[in-house]
PDB file of C-alpha atoms in Angstrom:
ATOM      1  CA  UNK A  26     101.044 122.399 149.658  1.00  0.00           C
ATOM      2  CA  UNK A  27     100.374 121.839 153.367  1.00  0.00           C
ATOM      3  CA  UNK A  28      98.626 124.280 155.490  1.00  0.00           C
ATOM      4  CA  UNK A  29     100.227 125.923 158.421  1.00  0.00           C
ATOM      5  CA  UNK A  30      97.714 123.752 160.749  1.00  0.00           C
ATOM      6  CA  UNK A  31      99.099 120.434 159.127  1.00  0.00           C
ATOM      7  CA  UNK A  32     102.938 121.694 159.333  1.00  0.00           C
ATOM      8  CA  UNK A  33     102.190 122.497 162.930  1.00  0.00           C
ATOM      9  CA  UNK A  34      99.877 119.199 164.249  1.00  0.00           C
ATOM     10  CA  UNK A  35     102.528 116.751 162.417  1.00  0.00           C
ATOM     11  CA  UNK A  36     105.360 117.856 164.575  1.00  0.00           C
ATOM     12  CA  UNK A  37     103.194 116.410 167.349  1.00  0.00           C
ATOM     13  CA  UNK A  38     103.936 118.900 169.750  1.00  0.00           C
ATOM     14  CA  UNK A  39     100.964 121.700 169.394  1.00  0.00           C
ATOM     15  CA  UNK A  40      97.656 122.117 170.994  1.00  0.00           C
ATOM     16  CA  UNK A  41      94.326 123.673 169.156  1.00  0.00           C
ATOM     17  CA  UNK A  42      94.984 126.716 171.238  1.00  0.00           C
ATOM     18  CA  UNK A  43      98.938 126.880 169.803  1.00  0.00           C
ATOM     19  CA  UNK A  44      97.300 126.579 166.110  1.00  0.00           C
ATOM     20  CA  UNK A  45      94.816 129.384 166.649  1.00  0.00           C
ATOM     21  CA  UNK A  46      97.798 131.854 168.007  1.00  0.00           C
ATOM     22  CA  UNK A  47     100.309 130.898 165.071  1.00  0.00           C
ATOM     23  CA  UNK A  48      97.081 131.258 162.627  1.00  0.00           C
ATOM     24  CA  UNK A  49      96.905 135.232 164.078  1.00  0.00           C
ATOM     25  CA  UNK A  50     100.177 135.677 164.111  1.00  0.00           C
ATOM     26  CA  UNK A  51     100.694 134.770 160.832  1.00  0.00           C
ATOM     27  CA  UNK A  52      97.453 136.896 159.883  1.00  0.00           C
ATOM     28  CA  UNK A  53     100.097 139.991 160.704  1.00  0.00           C
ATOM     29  CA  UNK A  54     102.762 138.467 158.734  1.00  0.00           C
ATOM     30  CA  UNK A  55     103.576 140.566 155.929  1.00  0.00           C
ATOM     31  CA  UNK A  56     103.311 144.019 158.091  1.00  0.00           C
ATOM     32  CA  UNK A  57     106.328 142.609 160.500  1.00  0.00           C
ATOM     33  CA  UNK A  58     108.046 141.960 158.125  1.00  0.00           C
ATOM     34  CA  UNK A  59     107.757 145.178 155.757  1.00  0.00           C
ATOM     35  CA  UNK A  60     108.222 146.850 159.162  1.00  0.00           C
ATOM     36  CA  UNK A  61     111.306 144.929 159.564  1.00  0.00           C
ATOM     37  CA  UNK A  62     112.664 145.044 156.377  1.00  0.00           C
ATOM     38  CA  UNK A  63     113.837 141.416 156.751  1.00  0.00           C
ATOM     39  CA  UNK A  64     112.481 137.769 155.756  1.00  0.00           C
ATOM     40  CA  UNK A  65     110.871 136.690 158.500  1.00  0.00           C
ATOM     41  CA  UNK A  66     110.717 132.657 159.338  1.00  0.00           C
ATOM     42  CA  UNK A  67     108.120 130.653 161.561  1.00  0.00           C
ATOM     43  CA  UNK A  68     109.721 127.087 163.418  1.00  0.00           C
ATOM     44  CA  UNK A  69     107.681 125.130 165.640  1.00  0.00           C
ATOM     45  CA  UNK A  70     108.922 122.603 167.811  1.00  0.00           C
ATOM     46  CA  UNK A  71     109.479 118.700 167.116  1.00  0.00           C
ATOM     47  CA  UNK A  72     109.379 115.861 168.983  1.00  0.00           C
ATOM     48  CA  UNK A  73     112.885 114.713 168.583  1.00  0.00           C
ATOM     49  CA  UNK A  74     114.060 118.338 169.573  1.00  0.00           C
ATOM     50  CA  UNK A  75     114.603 119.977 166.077  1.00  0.00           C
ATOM     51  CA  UNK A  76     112.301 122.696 164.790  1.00  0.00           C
ATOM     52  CA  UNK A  77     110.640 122.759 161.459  1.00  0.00           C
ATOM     53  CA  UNK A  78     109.392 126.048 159.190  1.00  0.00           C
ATOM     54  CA  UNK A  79     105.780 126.220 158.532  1.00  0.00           C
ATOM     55  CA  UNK A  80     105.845 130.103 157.562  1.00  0.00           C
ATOM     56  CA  UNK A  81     107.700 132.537 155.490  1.00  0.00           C
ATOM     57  CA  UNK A  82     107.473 136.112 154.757  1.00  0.00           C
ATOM     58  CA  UNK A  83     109.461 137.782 152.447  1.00  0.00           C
ATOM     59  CA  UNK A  84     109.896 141.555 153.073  1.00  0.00           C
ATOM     60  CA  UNK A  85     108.174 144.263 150.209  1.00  0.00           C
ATOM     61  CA  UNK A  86     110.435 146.663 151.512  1.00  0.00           C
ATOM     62  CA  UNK A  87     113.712 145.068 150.732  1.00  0.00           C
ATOM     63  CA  UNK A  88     115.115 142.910 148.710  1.00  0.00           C
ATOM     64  CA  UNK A  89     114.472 138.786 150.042  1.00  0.00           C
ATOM     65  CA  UNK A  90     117.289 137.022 151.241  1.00  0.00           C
ATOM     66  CA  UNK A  91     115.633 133.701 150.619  1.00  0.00           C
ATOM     67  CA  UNK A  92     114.870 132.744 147.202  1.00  0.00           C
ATOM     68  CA  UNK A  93     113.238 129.374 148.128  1.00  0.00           C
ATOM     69  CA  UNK A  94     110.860 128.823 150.355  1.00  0.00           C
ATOM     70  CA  UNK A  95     111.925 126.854 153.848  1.00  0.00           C
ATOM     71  CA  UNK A  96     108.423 126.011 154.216  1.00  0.00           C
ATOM     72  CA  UNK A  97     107.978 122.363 155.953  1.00  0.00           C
ATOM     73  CA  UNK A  98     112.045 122.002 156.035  1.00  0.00           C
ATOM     74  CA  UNK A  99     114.174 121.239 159.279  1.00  0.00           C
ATOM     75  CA  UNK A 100     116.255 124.159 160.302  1.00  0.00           C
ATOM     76  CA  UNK A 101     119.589 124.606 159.090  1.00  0.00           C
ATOM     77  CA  UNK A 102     122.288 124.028 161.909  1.00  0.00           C
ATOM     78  CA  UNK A 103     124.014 126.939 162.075  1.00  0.00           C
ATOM     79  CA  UNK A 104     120.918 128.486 163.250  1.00  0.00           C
ATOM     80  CA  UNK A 105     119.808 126.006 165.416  1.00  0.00           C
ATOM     81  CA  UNK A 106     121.562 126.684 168.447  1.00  0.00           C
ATOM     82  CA  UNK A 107     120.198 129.960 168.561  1.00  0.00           C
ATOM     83  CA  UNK A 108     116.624 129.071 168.153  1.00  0.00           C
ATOM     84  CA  UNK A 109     116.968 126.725 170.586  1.00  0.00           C
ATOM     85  CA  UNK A 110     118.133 128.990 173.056  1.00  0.00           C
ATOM     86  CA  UNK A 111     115.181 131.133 172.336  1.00  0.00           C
ATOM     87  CA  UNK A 112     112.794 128.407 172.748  1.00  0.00           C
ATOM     88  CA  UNK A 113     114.367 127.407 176.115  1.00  0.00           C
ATOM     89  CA  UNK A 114     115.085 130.676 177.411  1.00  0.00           C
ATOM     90  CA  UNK A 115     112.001 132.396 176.717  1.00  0.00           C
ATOM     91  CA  UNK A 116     114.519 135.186 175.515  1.00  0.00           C
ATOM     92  CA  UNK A 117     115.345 136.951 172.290  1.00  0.00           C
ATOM     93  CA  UNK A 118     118.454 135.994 171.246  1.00  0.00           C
ATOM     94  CA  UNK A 119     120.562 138.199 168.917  1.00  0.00           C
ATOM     95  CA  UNK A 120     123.614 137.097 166.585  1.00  0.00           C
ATOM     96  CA  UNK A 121     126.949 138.241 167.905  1.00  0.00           C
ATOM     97  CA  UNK A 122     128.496 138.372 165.180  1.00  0.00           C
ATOM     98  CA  UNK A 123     127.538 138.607 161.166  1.00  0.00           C
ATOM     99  CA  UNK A 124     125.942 135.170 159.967  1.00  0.00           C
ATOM    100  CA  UNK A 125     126.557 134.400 156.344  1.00  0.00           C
ATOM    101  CA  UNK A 126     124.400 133.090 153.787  1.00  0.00           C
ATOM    102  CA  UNK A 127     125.021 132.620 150.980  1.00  0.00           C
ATOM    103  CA  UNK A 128     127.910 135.144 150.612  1.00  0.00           C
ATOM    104  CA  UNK A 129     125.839 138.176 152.001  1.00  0.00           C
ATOM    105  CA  UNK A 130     126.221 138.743 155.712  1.00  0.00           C
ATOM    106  CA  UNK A 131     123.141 138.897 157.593  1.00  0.00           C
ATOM    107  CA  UNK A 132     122.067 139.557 161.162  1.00  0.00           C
ATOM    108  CA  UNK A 133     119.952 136.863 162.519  1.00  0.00           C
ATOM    109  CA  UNK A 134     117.118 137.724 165.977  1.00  0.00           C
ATOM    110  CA  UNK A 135     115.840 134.760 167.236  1.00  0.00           C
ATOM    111  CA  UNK A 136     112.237 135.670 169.331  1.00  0.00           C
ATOM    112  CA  UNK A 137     110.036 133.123 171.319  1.00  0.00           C
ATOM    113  CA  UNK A 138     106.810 133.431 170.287  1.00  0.00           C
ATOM    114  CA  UNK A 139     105.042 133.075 173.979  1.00  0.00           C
ATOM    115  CA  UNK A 140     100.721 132.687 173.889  1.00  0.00           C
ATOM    116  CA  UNK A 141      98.562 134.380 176.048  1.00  0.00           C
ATOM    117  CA  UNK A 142      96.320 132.204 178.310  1.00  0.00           C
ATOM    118  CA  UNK A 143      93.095 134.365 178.262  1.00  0.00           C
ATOM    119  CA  UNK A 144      92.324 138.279 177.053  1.00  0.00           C
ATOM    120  CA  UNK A 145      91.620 138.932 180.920  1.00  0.00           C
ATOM    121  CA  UNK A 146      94.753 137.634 182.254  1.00  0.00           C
ATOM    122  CA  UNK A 147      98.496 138.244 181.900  1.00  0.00           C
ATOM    123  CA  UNK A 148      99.197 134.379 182.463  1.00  0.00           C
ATOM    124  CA  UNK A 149     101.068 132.705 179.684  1.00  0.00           C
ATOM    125  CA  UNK A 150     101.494 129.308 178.514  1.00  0.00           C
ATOM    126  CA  UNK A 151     104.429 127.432 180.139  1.00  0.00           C
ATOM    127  CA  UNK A 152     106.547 127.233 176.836  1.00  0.00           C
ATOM    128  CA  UNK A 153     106.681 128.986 173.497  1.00  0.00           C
ATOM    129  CA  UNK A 154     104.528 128.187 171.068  1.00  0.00           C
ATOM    130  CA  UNK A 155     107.296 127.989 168.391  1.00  0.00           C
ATOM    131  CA  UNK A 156     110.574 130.751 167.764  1.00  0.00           C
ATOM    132  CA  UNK A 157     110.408 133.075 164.943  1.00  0.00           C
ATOM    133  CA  UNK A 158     113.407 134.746 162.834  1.00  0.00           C
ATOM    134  CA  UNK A 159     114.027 137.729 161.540  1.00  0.00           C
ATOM    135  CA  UNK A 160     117.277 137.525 159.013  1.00  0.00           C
ATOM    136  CA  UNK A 161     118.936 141.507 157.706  1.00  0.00           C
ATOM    137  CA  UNK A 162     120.502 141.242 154.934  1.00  0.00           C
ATOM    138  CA  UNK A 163     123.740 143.519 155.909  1.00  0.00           C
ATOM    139  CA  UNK A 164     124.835 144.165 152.567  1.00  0.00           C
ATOM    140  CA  UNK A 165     122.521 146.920 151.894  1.00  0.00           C
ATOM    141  CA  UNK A 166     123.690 148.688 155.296  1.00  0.00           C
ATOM    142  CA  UNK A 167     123.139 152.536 154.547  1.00  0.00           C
ATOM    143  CA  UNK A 168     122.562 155.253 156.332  1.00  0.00           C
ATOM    144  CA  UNK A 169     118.627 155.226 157.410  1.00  0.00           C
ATOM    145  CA  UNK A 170     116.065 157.580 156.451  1.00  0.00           C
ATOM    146  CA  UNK A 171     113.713 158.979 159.418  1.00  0.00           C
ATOM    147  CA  UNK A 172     111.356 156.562 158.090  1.00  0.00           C
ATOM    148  CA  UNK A 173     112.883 153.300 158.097  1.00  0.00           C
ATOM    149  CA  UNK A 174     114.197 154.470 161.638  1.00  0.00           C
ATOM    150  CA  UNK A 175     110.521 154.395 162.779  1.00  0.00           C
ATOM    151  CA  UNK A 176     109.594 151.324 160.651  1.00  0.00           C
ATOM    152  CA  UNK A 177     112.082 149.194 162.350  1.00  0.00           C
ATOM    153  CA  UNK A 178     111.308 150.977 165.659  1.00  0.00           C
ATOM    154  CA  UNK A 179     108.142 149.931 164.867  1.00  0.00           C
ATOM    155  CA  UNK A 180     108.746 145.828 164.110  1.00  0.00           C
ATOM    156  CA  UNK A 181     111.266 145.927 167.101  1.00  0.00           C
ATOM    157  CA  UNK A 182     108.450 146.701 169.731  1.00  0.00           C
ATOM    158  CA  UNK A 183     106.083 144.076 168.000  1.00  0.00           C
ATOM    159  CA  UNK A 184     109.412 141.602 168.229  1.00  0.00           C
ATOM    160  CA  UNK A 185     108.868 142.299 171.673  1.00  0.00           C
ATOM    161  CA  UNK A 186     105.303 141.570 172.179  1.00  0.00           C
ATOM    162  CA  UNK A 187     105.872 138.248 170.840  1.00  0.00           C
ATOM    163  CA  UNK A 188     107.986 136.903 172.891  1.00  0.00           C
ATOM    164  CA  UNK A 189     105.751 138.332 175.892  1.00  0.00           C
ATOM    165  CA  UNK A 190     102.784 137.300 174.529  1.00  0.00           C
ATOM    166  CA  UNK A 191     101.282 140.790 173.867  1.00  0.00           C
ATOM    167  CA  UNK A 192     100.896 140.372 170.486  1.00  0.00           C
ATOM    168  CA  UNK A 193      99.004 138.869 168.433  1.00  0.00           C
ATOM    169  CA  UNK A 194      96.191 140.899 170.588  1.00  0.00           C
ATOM    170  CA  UNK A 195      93.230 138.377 172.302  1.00  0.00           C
ATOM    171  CA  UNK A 196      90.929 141.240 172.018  1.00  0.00           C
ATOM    172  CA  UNK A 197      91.279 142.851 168.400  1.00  0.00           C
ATOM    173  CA  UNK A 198      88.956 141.449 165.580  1.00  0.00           C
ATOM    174  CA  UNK A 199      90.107 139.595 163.064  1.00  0.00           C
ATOM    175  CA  UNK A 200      92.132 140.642 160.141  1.00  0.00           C
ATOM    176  CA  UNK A 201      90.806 141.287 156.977  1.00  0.00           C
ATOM    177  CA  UNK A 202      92.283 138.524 154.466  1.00  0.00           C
ATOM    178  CA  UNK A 203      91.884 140.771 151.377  1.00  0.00           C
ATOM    179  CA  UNK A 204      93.430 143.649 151.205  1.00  0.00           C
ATOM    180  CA  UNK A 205      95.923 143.267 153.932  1.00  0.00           C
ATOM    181  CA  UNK A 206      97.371 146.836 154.626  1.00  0.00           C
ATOM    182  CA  UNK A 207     100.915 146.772 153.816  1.00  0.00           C
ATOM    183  CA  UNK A 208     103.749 149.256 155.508  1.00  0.00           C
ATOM    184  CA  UNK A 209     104.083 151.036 152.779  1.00  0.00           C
ATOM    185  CA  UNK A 210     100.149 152.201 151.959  1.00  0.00           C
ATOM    186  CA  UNK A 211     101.136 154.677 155.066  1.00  0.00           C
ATOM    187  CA  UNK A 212     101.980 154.440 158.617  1.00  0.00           C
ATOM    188  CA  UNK A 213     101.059 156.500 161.750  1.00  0.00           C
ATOM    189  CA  UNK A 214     102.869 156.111 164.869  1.00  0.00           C
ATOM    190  CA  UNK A 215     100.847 157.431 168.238  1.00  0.00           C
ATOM    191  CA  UNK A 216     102.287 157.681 171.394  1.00  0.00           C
ATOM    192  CA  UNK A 217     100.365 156.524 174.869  1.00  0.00           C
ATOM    193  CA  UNK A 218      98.268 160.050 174.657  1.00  0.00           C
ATOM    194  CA  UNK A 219      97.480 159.407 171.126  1.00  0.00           C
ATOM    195  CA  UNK A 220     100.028 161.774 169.909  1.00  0.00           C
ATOM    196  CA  UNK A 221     100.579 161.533 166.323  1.00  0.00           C
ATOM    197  CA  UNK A 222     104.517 161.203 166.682  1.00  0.00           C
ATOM    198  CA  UNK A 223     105.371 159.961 162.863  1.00  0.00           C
ATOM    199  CA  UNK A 224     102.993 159.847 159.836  1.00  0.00           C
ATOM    200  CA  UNK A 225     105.012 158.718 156.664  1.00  0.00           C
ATOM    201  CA  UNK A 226     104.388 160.219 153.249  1.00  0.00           C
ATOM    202  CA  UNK A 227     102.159 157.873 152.006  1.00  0.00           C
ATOM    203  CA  UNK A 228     100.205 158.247 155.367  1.00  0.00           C
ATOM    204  CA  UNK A 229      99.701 162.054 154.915  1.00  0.00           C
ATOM    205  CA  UNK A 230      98.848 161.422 150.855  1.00  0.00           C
ATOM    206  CA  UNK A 231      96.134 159.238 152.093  1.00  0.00           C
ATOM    207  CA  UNK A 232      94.691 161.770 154.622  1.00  0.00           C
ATOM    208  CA  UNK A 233      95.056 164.780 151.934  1.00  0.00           C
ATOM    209  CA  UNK A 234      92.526 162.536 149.836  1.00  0.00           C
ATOM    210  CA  UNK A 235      90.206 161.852 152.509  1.00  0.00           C
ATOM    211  CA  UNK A 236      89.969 165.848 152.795  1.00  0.00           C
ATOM    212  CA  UNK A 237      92.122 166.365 155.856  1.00  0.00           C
ATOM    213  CA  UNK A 238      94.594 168.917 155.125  1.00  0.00           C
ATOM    214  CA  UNK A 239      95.956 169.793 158.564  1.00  0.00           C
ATOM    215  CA  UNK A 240      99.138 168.490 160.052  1.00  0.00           C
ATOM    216  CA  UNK A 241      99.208 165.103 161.494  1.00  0.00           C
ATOM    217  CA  UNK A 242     102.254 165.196 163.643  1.00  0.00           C
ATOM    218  CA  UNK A 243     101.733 166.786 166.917  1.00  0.00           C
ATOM    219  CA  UNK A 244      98.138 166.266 166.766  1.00  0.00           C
ATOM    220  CA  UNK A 245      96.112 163.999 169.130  1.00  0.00           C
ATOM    221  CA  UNK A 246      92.804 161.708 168.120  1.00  0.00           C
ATOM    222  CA  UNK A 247      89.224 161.961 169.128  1.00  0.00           C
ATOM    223  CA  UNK A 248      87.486 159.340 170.342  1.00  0.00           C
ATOM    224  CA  UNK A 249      86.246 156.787 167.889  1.00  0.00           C
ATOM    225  CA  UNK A 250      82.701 157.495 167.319  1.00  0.00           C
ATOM    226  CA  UNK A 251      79.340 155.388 165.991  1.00  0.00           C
ATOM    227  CA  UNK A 252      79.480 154.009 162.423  1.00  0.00           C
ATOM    228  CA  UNK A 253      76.480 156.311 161.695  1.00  0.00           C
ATOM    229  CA  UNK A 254      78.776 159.655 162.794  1.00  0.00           C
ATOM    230  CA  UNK A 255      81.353 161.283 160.797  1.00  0.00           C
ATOM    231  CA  UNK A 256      84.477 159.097 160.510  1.00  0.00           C
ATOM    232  CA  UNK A 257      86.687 160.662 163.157  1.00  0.00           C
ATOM    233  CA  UNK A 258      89.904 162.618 162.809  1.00  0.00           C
ATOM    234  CA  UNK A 259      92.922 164.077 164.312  1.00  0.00           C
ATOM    235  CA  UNK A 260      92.410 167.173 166.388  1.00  0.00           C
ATOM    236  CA  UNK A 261      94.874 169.125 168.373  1.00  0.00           C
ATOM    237  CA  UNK A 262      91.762 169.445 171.104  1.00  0.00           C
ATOM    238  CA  UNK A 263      92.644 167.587 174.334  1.00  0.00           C
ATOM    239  CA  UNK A 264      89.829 165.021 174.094  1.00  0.00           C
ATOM    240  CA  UNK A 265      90.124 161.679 174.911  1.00  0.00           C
ATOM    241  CA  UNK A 266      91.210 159.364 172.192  1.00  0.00           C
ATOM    242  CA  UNK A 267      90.113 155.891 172.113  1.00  0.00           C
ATOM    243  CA  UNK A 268      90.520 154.039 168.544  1.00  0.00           C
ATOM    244  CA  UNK A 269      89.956 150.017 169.033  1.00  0.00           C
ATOM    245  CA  UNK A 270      89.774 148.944 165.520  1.00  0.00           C
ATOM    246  CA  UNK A 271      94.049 150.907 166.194  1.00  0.00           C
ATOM    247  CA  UNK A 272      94.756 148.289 168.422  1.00  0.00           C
ATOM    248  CA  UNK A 273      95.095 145.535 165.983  1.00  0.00           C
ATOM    249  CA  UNK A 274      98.933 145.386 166.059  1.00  0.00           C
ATOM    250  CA  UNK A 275      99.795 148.046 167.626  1.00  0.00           C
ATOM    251  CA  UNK A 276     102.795 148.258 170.381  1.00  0.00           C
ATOM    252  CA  UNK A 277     101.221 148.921 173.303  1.00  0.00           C
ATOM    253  CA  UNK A 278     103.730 151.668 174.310  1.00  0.00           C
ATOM    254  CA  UNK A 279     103.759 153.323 170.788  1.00  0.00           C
ATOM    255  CA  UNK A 280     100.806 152.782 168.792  1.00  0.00           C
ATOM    256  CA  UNK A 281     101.229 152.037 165.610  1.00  0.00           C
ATOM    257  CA  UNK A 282      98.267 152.246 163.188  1.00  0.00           C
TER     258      UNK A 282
END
């Protein structure tokens, strides 16, 4: 099977620096779209002005939409226009109406996915790197849970980021390949004090075991400290909290960790 790098330099339209981007973005993958609770679908540009899938993610937290993979296929018309629009708008474009596949409505977002110049400056490249999709399957419509509220609260600020070119961050390390964390191993939601706002059960199971039996909500995080301290943990002091291996996908706004 090709790699994303060959899907993306034989559409003849992508730089080095456009491959490297996608490559992060994609490194994040499977969180957006557990976050989302969607299938999520990469398209790059082509030089007769179609657009192409090199990536797919299939949610863990819902049930796929997409049996077969779209990797390396053209995009199918009816969503076409809308990507486009994206990809020339610099916009997020949302469905107005239900879009059908398959017999199960779905709610497609189309979001440019814009790259950052530099990690010191807010300039951008000129056009999107490539659009990505995020498809809801509508059928399973219920009413939410506080969780999946902040989940999807969660994937709609990343959303976001991409298409301003916040996200994937120039400054956070790389990604750990193995052992990928996944929505559901437990999710903590910070505000811009580093306010624990949300920790989800899983979240507060794997605290308990890590001997912290307080209450994460309402409690604020102490400054990161040297790998040779104690590993740091939330306090309801009013120290300063600073956390960079947290910024790794986190909304700027609402941290997400």
């Amino acid at each position: 099977m090709s790699t994303l790098s060959d899907l993306v330099h034989a559409q003849g339209r992508s730089s080095e620096a456009d491959v490297e981007w996608l490559h992060s973005l994609v490194g994040d993958w499977q969180l957006l779209a557990d976050l989302a609770f969607a299938d999520i679908v990469l398209w790059v540009p082509t030089t007769d002005d179609d657009f192409v899938a090199v990536a797919h993610a299939r949610p863990s937290s819902a049930a796929t939409l997409f049996y077969r993979d779209f990797v390396g296929q053209r995009i199918k018309p009816e969503w076409r226009q809308q990507v486009t629009d994206a990809y020339l708008t610099k916009q997020i474009i949302d469905t107005s109406a239900p879009d059908w596949y398959e017999e199960t409505p779905t709610r497609v977002r189309a979001v440019p996915v814009i790259r950052r110049l530099s990690v010191h400056s807010p300039d951008t490249a000129a056009e999107p790197v490539a659009v990505v999709t995020r498809h809801t399957n509508l059928s399973e419509a219920r009413t939410p849970s506080r969780q999946e509220l902040t989940f999807n609260d969660c994937a709609n600020d990343l959303f976001a980021m991409i298409a301003t070119g916040d996200f994937p961050d120039l400054g956070a390390p790389a990604a750990p390949r193995r052992g990928a964390p996944r929505a559901a191993d437990g999710l903590i939601r910070l505000d811009d004090a580093g306010i624990t706002t949300f920790a989800s059960p899983n979240a507060l199971s794997a605290f308990n075991r890590m001997g912290f039996t307080g209450e994460l909500e309402g409690s604020r995080w102490r400054p990161s400290r040297p790998s040779s301290s104690p590993a740091p943990s939330p306090s309801t002091s009013r120290s300063r909290w600073w956390s960079p291996a947290g910024r790794r996908g986190a909304p700027t706004s609402r941290r997400a960790a």
